[in-house]
GROMACS .gro file of C-alpha atoms in nm:
model
  360
    1UNK     CA    1  11.684  13.062   9.078
    2UNK     CA    2  11.922  12.893   9.005
    3UNK     CA    3  11.958  12.476   9.187
    4UNK     CA    4  12.111  12.428   9.547
    5UNK     CA    5  12.384  12.214   9.533
    6UNK     CA    6  12.352  11.962   9.824
    7UNK     CA    7  12.793  11.872   9.834
    8UNK     CA    8  12.786  11.513   9.961
    9UNK     CA    9  13.098  11.393   9.753
   10UNK     CA   10  12.954  11.049   9.552
   11UNK     CA   11  12.577  11.151   9.729
   12UNK     CA   12  12.575  11.550   9.646
   13UNK     CA   13  12.251  11.605   9.380
   14UNK     CA   14  12.045  11.911   9.370
   15UNK     CA   15  11.690  12.115   9.469
   16UNK     CA   16  11.530  12.338   9.202
   17UNK     CA   17  11.279  12.462   9.326
   18UNK     CA   18  11.060  12.718   9.079
   19UNK     CA   19  10.658  12.764   9.043
   20UNK     CA   20  10.491  12.487   8.732
   21UNK     CA   21  10.851  12.298   8.674
   22UNK     CA   22  10.627  11.935   8.814
   23UNK     CA   23  10.566  11.994   8.473
   24UNK     CA   24  10.932  11.891   8.355
   25UNK     CA   25  10.989  11.570   8.593
   26UNK     CA   26  11.014  11.370   8.358
   27UNK     CA   27  11.297  11.575   8.191
   28UNK     CA   28  11.442  11.586   8.490
   29UNK     CA   29  11.497  11.268   8.627
   30UNK     CA   30  11.527  11.102   8.285
   31UNK     CA   31  11.896  11.314   8.255
   32UNK     CA   32  12.001  11.230   8.628
   33UNK     CA   33  11.870  10.848   8.564
   34UNK     CA   34  11.944  10.760   8.154
   35UNK     CA   35  11.954  10.391   8.239
   36UNK     CA   36  11.685  10.322   8.485
   37UNK     CA   37  11.391  10.189   8.237
   38UNK     CA   38  11.127  10.197   8.510
   39UNK     CA   39  10.952  10.475   8.873
   40UNK     CA   40  10.850  10.305   9.124
   41UNK     CA   41  10.649  10.620   9.211
   42UNK     CA   42  10.456  10.618   9.630
   43UNK     CA   43  10.186  10.961   9.680
   44UNK     CA   44   9.875  10.923   9.884
   45UNK     CA   45   9.566  10.969   9.914
   46UNK     CA   46   9.538  11.347   9.908
   47UNK     CA   47   9.776  11.405   9.740
   48UNK     CA   48   9.767  11.152   9.371
   49UNK     CA   49   9.366  11.295   9.285
   50UNK     CA   50   9.584  11.601   9.281
   51UNK     CA   51   9.860  11.583   9.095
   52UNK     CA   52   9.958  11.216   8.996
   53UNK     CA   53   9.802  11.200   8.666
   54UNK     CA   54  10.036  11.496   8.513
   55UNK     CA   55  10.278  11.363   8.672
   56UNK     CA   56  10.266  11.083   8.483
   57UNK     CA   57  10.216  11.234   8.192
   58UNK     CA   58  10.520  11.385   8.193
   59UNK     CA   59  10.741  11.049   8.323
   60UNK     CA   60  10.559  10.854   7.974
   61UNK     CA   61  10.718  11.148   7.758
   62UNK     CA   62  11.040  11.110   7.928
   63UNK     CA   63  11.064  10.695   7.804
   64UNK     CA   64  10.924  10.529   8.165
   65UNK     CA   65  10.740  10.236   8.237
   66UNK     CA   66  10.601  10.302   8.603
   67UNK     CA   67  10.355  10.108   8.892
   68UNK     CA   68  10.217  10.366   9.106
   69UNK     CA   69  10.187  10.320   9.489
   70UNK     CA   70   9.894  10.536   9.656
   71UNK     CA   71   9.903  10.483  10.001
   72UNK     CA   72   9.659  10.621  10.242
   73UNK     CA   73   9.732  10.959  10.359
   74UNK     CA   74   9.865  11.018  10.712
   75UNK     CA   75  10.087  10.950  10.984
   76UNK     CA   76   9.928  10.561  11.060
   77UNK     CA   77  10.055  10.487  10.720
   78UNK     CA   78  10.507  10.509  10.814
   79UNK     CA   79  10.507  10.180  10.973
   80UNK     CA   80  10.645   9.787  10.911
   81UNK     CA   81  10.306   9.653  10.720
   82UNK     CA   82  10.346   9.894  10.477
   83UNK     CA   83  10.713   9.964  10.427
   84UNK     CA   84  10.707   9.552  10.342
   85UNK     CA   85  10.444   9.651  10.103
   86UNK     CA   86  10.625   9.834   9.888
   87UNK     CA   87  10.895   9.614   9.853
   88UNK     CA   88  10.690   9.360   9.701
   89UNK     CA   89  10.462   9.560   9.439
   90UNK     CA   90  10.836   9.712   9.403
   91UNK     CA   91  10.974   9.380   9.350
   92UNK     CA   92  10.663   9.233   9.172
   93UNK     CA   93  10.770   9.565   8.848
   94UNK     CA   94  11.074   9.446   8.848
   95UNK     CA   95  11.281   9.718   9.014
   96UNK     CA   96  11.609   9.716   8.965
   97UNK     CA   97  11.933   9.869   9.093
   98UNK     CA   98  11.934  10.126   8.757
   99UNK     CA   99  11.564  10.166   8.806
  100UNK     CA  100  11.452  10.480   9.075
  101UNK     CA  101  11.163  10.551   9.337
  102UNK     CA  102  10.951  10.895   9.306
  103UNK     CA  103  10.815  11.001   9.646
  104UNK     CA  104  10.461  11.235   9.510
  105UNK     CA  105  10.399  11.386   9.867
  106UNK     CA  106  10.485  11.492  10.196
  107UNK     CA  107  10.717  11.372  10.471
  108UNK     CA  108  10.489  11.094  10.524
  109UNK     CA  109  10.574  10.964  10.192
  110UNK     CA  110  10.885  11.082  10.145
  111UNK     CA  111  11.005  10.875  10.437
  112UNK     CA  112  10.870  10.559  10.361
  113UNK     CA  113  10.915  10.581  10.035
  114UNK     CA  114  11.304  10.680  10.075
  115UNK     CA  115  11.335  10.384  10.363
  116UNK     CA  116  11.168  10.184  10.091
  117UNK     CA  117  11.450  10.256   9.818
  118UNK     CA  118  11.728  10.248  10.027
  119UNK     CA  119  11.690   9.928  10.175
  120UNK     CA  120  11.544   9.728   9.850
  121UNK     CA  121  11.790   9.524   9.651
  122UNK     CA  122  12.062   9.715   9.888
  123UNK     CA  123  11.926  10.089   9.786
  124UNK     CA  124  11.850  10.181   9.462
  125UNK     CA  125  11.784  10.597   9.326
  126UNK     CA  126  11.573  10.740   9.489
  127UNK     CA  127  11.354  11.144   9.374
  128UNK     CA  128  11.182  11.332   9.629
  129UNK     CA  129  10.859  11.546   9.446
  130UNK     CA  130  10.782  11.741   9.800
  131UNK     CA  131  10.411  11.855   9.780
  132UNK     CA  132  10.383  12.029  10.154
  133UNK     CA  133  10.576  12.295  10.290
  134UNK     CA  134  10.695  12.125  10.532
  135UNK     CA  135  10.854  11.872  10.385
  136UNK     CA  136  10.991  12.150  10.073
  137UNK     CA  137  11.172  12.335  10.329
  138UNK     CA  138  11.229  12.042  10.595
  139UNK     CA  139  11.218  11.636  10.509
  140UNK     CA  140  11.297  11.608  10.206
  141UNK     CA  141  11.668  11.723  10.238
  142UNK     CA  142  11.874  11.592  10.417
  143UNK     CA  143  11.774  11.167  10.352
  144UNK     CA  144  11.647  11.088  10.660
  145UNK     CA  145  11.388  10.784  10.601
  146UNK     CA  146  11.262  10.615  10.869
  147UNK     CA  147  10.947  10.430  10.981
  148UNK     CA  148  10.754  10.485  11.281
  149UNK     CA  149  10.733  10.192  11.593
  150UNK     CA  150  10.492  10.142  11.846
  151UNK     CA  151  10.765  10.373  12.079
  152UNK     CA  152  10.736  10.614  11.900
  153UNK     CA  153  10.809  10.813  11.530
  154UNK     CA  154  11.086  10.793  11.315
  155UNK     CA  155  11.244  10.504  11.521
  156UNK     CA  156  11.350  10.278  11.232
  157UNK     CA  157  11.569  10.450  10.931
  158UNK     CA  158  11.807  10.521  10.700
  159UNK     CA  159  12.068  10.781  10.580
  160UNK     CA  160  11.967  10.756  10.277
  161UNK     CA  161  12.031  11.099  10.072
  162UNK     CA  162  11.822  11.130   9.684
  163UNK     CA  163  11.894  11.165   9.330
  164UNK     CA  164  11.751  11.519   9.341
  165UNK     CA  165  11.499  11.678   9.504
  166UNK     CA  166  11.246  11.883   9.289
  167UNK     CA  167  11.006  12.206   9.459
  168UNK     CA  168  10.705  12.268   9.285
  169UNK     CA  169  10.594  12.599   9.507
  170UNK     CA  170  10.220  12.617   9.281
  171UNK     CA  171  10.151  12.322   9.492
  172UNK     CA  172  10.155  12.470   9.790
  173UNK     CA  173   9.803  12.622   9.634
  174UNK     CA  174   9.617  12.384   9.734
  175UNK     CA  175   9.730  12.293  10.102
  176UNK     CA  176   9.471  12.374  10.372
  177UNK     CA  177   9.553  12.639  10.619
  178UNK     CA  178   9.595  12.423  10.926
  179UNK     CA  179   9.871  12.247  10.710
  180UNK     CA  180  10.005  12.509  10.562
  181UNK     CA  181  10.084  12.666  10.891
  182UNK     CA  182  10.249  12.340  11.013
  183UNK     CA  183  10.462  12.349  10.760
  184UNK     CA  184  10.562  12.731  10.922
  185UNK     CA  185  10.688  12.581  11.224
  186UNK     CA  186  11.013  12.406  11.052
  187UNK     CA  187  11.068  12.772  10.852
  188UNK     CA  188  11.032  12.949  11.175
  189UNK     CA  189  11.237  12.773  11.366
  190UNK     CA  190  11.489  12.817  11.036
  191UNK     CA  191  11.445  13.171  11.167
  192UNK     CA  192  11.545  13.122  11.540
  193UNK     CA  193  11.859  12.844  11.475
  194UNK     CA  194  12.041  13.018  11.187
  195UNK     CA  195  11.942  13.385  11.038
  196UNK     CA  196  11.777  13.685  11.330
  197UNK     CA  197  11.733  13.891  10.926
  198UNK     CA  198  11.481  13.632  10.806
  199UNK     CA  199  11.339  13.589  11.128
  200UNK     CA  200  11.264  13.929  11.155
  201UNK     CA  201  11.097  13.906  10.832
  202UNK     CA  202  10.835  13.698  10.910
  203UNK     CA  203  10.747  13.895  11.167
  204UNK     CA  204  10.709  14.127  11.045
  205UNK     CA  205  10.445  14.027  10.799
  206UNK     CA  206  10.310  13.730  10.879
  207UNK     CA  207  10.043  13.568  10.703
  208UNK     CA  208  10.034  13.259  10.442
  209UNK     CA  209  10.005  13.532  10.131
  210UNK     CA  210  10.337  13.761  10.267
  211UNK     CA  211  10.440  13.460  10.289
  212UNK     CA  212  10.379  13.337   9.932
  213UNK     CA  213  10.441  13.562   9.784
  214UNK     CA  214  10.770  13.573   9.838
  215UNK     CA  215  10.805  13.177   9.915
  216UNK     CA  216  11.071  13.049   9.587
  217UNK     CA  217  11.322  13.273   9.827
  218UNK     CA  218  11.115  13.114  10.116
  219UNK     CA  219  11.203  12.824  10.048
  220UNK     CA  220  11.528  12.908   9.936
  221UNK     CA  221  11.671  13.004  10.206
  222UNK     CA  222  11.595  12.817  10.431
  223UNK     CA  223  11.719  12.501  10.182
  224UNK     CA  224  12.051  12.664  10.210
  225UNK     CA  225  12.031  12.709  10.563
  226UNK     CA  226  11.963  12.298  10.614
  227UNK     CA  227  12.180  12.264  10.287
  228UNK     CA  228  12.509  12.394  10.522
  229UNK     CA  229  12.427  12.259  10.770
  230UNK     CA  230  12.395  11.909  10.629
  231UNK     CA  231  12.711  11.915  10.406
  232UNK     CA  232  12.967  11.964  10.799
  233UNK     CA  233  12.689  11.694  10.987
  234UNK     CA  234  12.594  11.451  10.730
  235UNK     CA  235  12.406  11.162  10.958
  236UNK     CA  236  12.328  11.416  11.242
  237UNK     CA  237  12.648  11.409  11.515
  238UNK     CA  238  12.759  11.750  11.538
  239UNK     CA  239  12.598  12.079  11.448
  240UNK     CA  240  12.330  11.884  11.262
  241UNK     CA  241  12.148  11.842  11.550
  242UNK     CA  242  12.125  12.204  11.557
  243UNK     CA  243  11.827  12.143  11.317
  244UNK     CA  244  11.665  11.961  11.552
  245UNK     CA  245  11.547  12.273  11.791
  246UNK     CA  246  11.240  12.239  11.958
  247UNK     CA  247  11.231  11.880  11.812
  248UNK     CA  248  11.315  11.690  12.139
  249UNK     CA  249  10.987  11.867  12.374
  250UNK     CA  250  10.786  11.820  12.046
  251UNK     CA  251  10.781  11.406  12.029
  252UNK     CA  252  10.665  11.499  12.358
  253UNK     CA  253  10.250  11.669  12.261
  254UNK     CA  254  10.312  11.409  11.966
  255UNK     CA  255  10.329  11.143  12.179
  256UNK     CA  256  10.092  11.259  12.429
  257UNK     CA  257   9.840  11.341  12.216
  258UNK     CA  258   9.891  10.931  12.023
  259UNK     CA  259   9.961  11.049  11.702
  260UNK     CA  260   9.615  11.206  11.596
  261UNK     CA  261   9.589  11.485  11.828
  262UNK     CA  262   9.857  11.696  11.755
  263UNK     CA  263  10.019  11.699  11.370
  264UNK     CA  264  10.418  11.765  11.336
  265UNK     CA  265  10.458  12.131  11.303
  266UNK     CA  266  10.211  12.272  11.603
  267UNK     CA  267  10.407  12.019  11.838
  268UNK     CA  268  10.772  12.115  11.752
  269UNK     CA  269  10.590  12.535  11.784
  270UNK     CA  270  10.470  12.391  12.106
  271UNK     CA  271  10.862  12.231  12.168
  272UNK     CA  272  11.042  12.613  12.040
  273UNK     CA  273  10.876  12.773  12.293
  274UNK     CA  274  10.905  12.497  12.554
  275UNK     CA  275  11.250  12.517  12.495
  276UNK     CA  276  11.299  12.865  12.456
  277UNK     CA  277  11.213  12.892  12.836
  278UNK     CA  278  11.392  12.577  12.953
  279UNK     CA  279  11.712  12.779  12.786
  280UNK     CA  280  11.599  13.100  13.008
  281UNK     CA  281  11.611  12.899  13.301
  282UNK     CA  282  11.964  12.693  13.230
  283UNK     CA  283  12.116  13.059  13.150
  284UNK     CA  284  12.142  13.058  12.777
  285UNK     CA  285  11.825  13.232  12.665
  286UNK     CA  286  11.798  13.612  12.713
  287UNK     CA  287  11.448  13.634  12.873
  288UNK     CA  288  11.263  13.863  12.631
  289UNK     CA  289  11.337  13.566  12.341
  290UNK     CA  290  11.043  13.300  12.475
  291UNK     CA  291  10.763  13.533  12.366
  292UNK     CA  292  10.913  13.653  12.046
  293UNK     CA  293  10.954  13.304  11.905
  294UNK     CA  294  10.560  13.320  12.136
  295UNK     CA  295  10.454  13.535  11.939
  296UNK     CA  296  10.567  13.409  11.572
  297UNK     CA  297  10.397  13.097  11.633
  298UNK     CA  298  10.071  13.228  11.717
  299UNK     CA  299  10.062  13.467  11.390
  300UNK     CA  300  10.096  13.145  11.220
  301UNK     CA  301   9.767  12.987  11.388
  302UNK     CA  302  10.040  12.746  11.556
  303UNK     CA  303   9.947  12.656  11.919
  304UNK     CA  304  10.211  12.801  12.160
  305UNK     CA  305  10.149  12.555  12.498
  306UNK     CA  306  10.051  12.184  12.478
  307UNK     CA  307   9.952  11.944  12.797
  308UNK     CA  308  10.157  11.692  12.825
  309UNK     CA  309  10.234  11.424  13.176
  310UNK     CA  310  10.558  11.336  13.344
  311UNK     CA  311  10.498  11.029  13.191
  312UNK     CA  312  10.478  11.133  12.897
  313UNK     CA  313  10.777  11.390  12.880
  314UNK     CA  314  10.999  11.080  13.047
  315UNK     CA  315  10.918  10.849  12.868
  316UNK     CA  316  10.950  11.166  12.510
  317UNK     CA  317  11.296  11.220  12.659
  318UNK     CA  318  11.402  10.803  12.738
  319UNK     CA  319  11.378  10.755  12.379
  320UNK     CA  320  11.511  11.068  12.155
  321UNK     CA  321  11.773  10.960  11.940
  322UNK     CA  322  11.938  11.249  12.090
  323UNK     CA  323  12.017  11.093  12.446
  324UNK     CA  324  12.348  10.934  12.568
  325UNK     CA  325  12.266  10.720  12.898
  326UNK     CA  326  12.198  10.902  13.098
  327UNK     CA  327  12.255  11.265  12.953
  328UNK     CA  328  12.028  11.450  12.644
  329UNK     CA  329  12.148  11.648  12.411
  330UNK     CA  330  11.873  11.949  12.325
  331UNK     CA  331  11.878  12.303  12.152
  332UNK     CA  332  11.957  12.550  12.257
  333UNK     CA  333  11.855  12.930  12.139
  334UNK     CA  334  12.161  13.195  12.268
  335UNK     CA  335  11.978  13.513  12.066
  336UNK     CA  336  11.705  13.482  11.774
  337UNK     CA  337  11.948  13.296  11.528
  338UNK     CA  338  12.193  13.160  11.686
  339UNK     CA  339  12.174  12.864  11.813
  340UNK     CA  340  12.381  12.622  12.081
  341UNK     CA  341  12.419  12.195  12.242
  342UNK     CA  342  12.346  12.181  12.554
  343UNK     CA  343  12.416  11.786  12.735
  344UNK     CA  344  12.156  11.781  13.034
  345UNK     CA  345  12.024  11.500  13.271
  346UNK     CA  346  11.770  11.342  13.082
  347UNK     CA  347  11.646  11.362  13.473
  348UNK     CA  348  11.705  11.796  13.456
  349UNK     CA  349  11.523  11.803  13.237
  350UNK     CA  350  11.232  11.611  13.210
  351UNK     CA  351  11.151  11.783  13.554
  352UNK     CA  352  11.249  12.187  13.494
  353UNK     CA  353  10.993  12.057  13.155
  354UNK     CA  354  10.708  11.928  13.469
  355UNK     CA  355  10.720  12.201  13.582
  356UNK     CA  356  10.703  12.501  13.307
  357UNK     CA  357  10.350  12.237  13.304
  358UNK     CA  358  10.256  12.399  13.670
  359UNK     CA  359  10.342  12.835  13.574
  360UNK     CA  360   9.991  12.979  13.525
   0.00000   0.00000   0.00000
């Protein structure tokens, strides 16, 4: 399968999707970073024991000196203290602006390592080696990097496009069913917002085995949709907002669970169902759409409703980055495969969401 090229001028890069390609990471990175002597690898306590040794062999064979920093697995690692520790360790290692940072892991690793790369020495090259389905179809592409703050997720961050994204779909075989389903929420999202035929294909064979039988095609389709959106709106001021379908409400569910009870994918799945219902209430979405979204999420073991208090809805909506003053832009479906940005008062959104929770 040909690499996907993200055309962003001087910030352009390729996404390479291939089973077993992790063993060739050294060759790819050497071609892209011919002046680099050192690579600072960030991974986590789950991924490191599985994949760092073969990656280390590939990178050392390509002539790189390495330093690896292993963070605890989990969302709790996306914090300012660990970010500061990365900066200090990068400088202790002697990282220069011609060297690079490598993220080997899921979305947490990519976000944290990417933010460190964007800011240390005012920016160094950054390579994404995503190892979860969610990271491969979503967070590794597009250049959004961030950490969490006490007030919410991803509230301190930057846009820092990777130099390269290398996706080895074979690594997905080691994911738990829960983690795989977590990523399927983002896969379903792409069908909802941009590709009805893709949504219908997922609905026709809603199983992990069917997805894995066609995994390169699934990854390519999702990344190609994101490529088109990012090329048009790199800094998330217009069309790129469509990628947040289910996320505004999903952030409320994550907050309600104190960022531990529900994974990001679980929260987004329930958020997509709620957003579909919201669209019906606002006269934008056909009445049969929520049931279709709900059925597909349920088929992949994802929750379709999550209890949430009025206070958590209000807090999440108030902090949402798509809000401006008293209004917020929410993503609604005109039909499966076509999404729109809908601006509405934050207070009305919160009232409607609370009314859904009261329906038996």
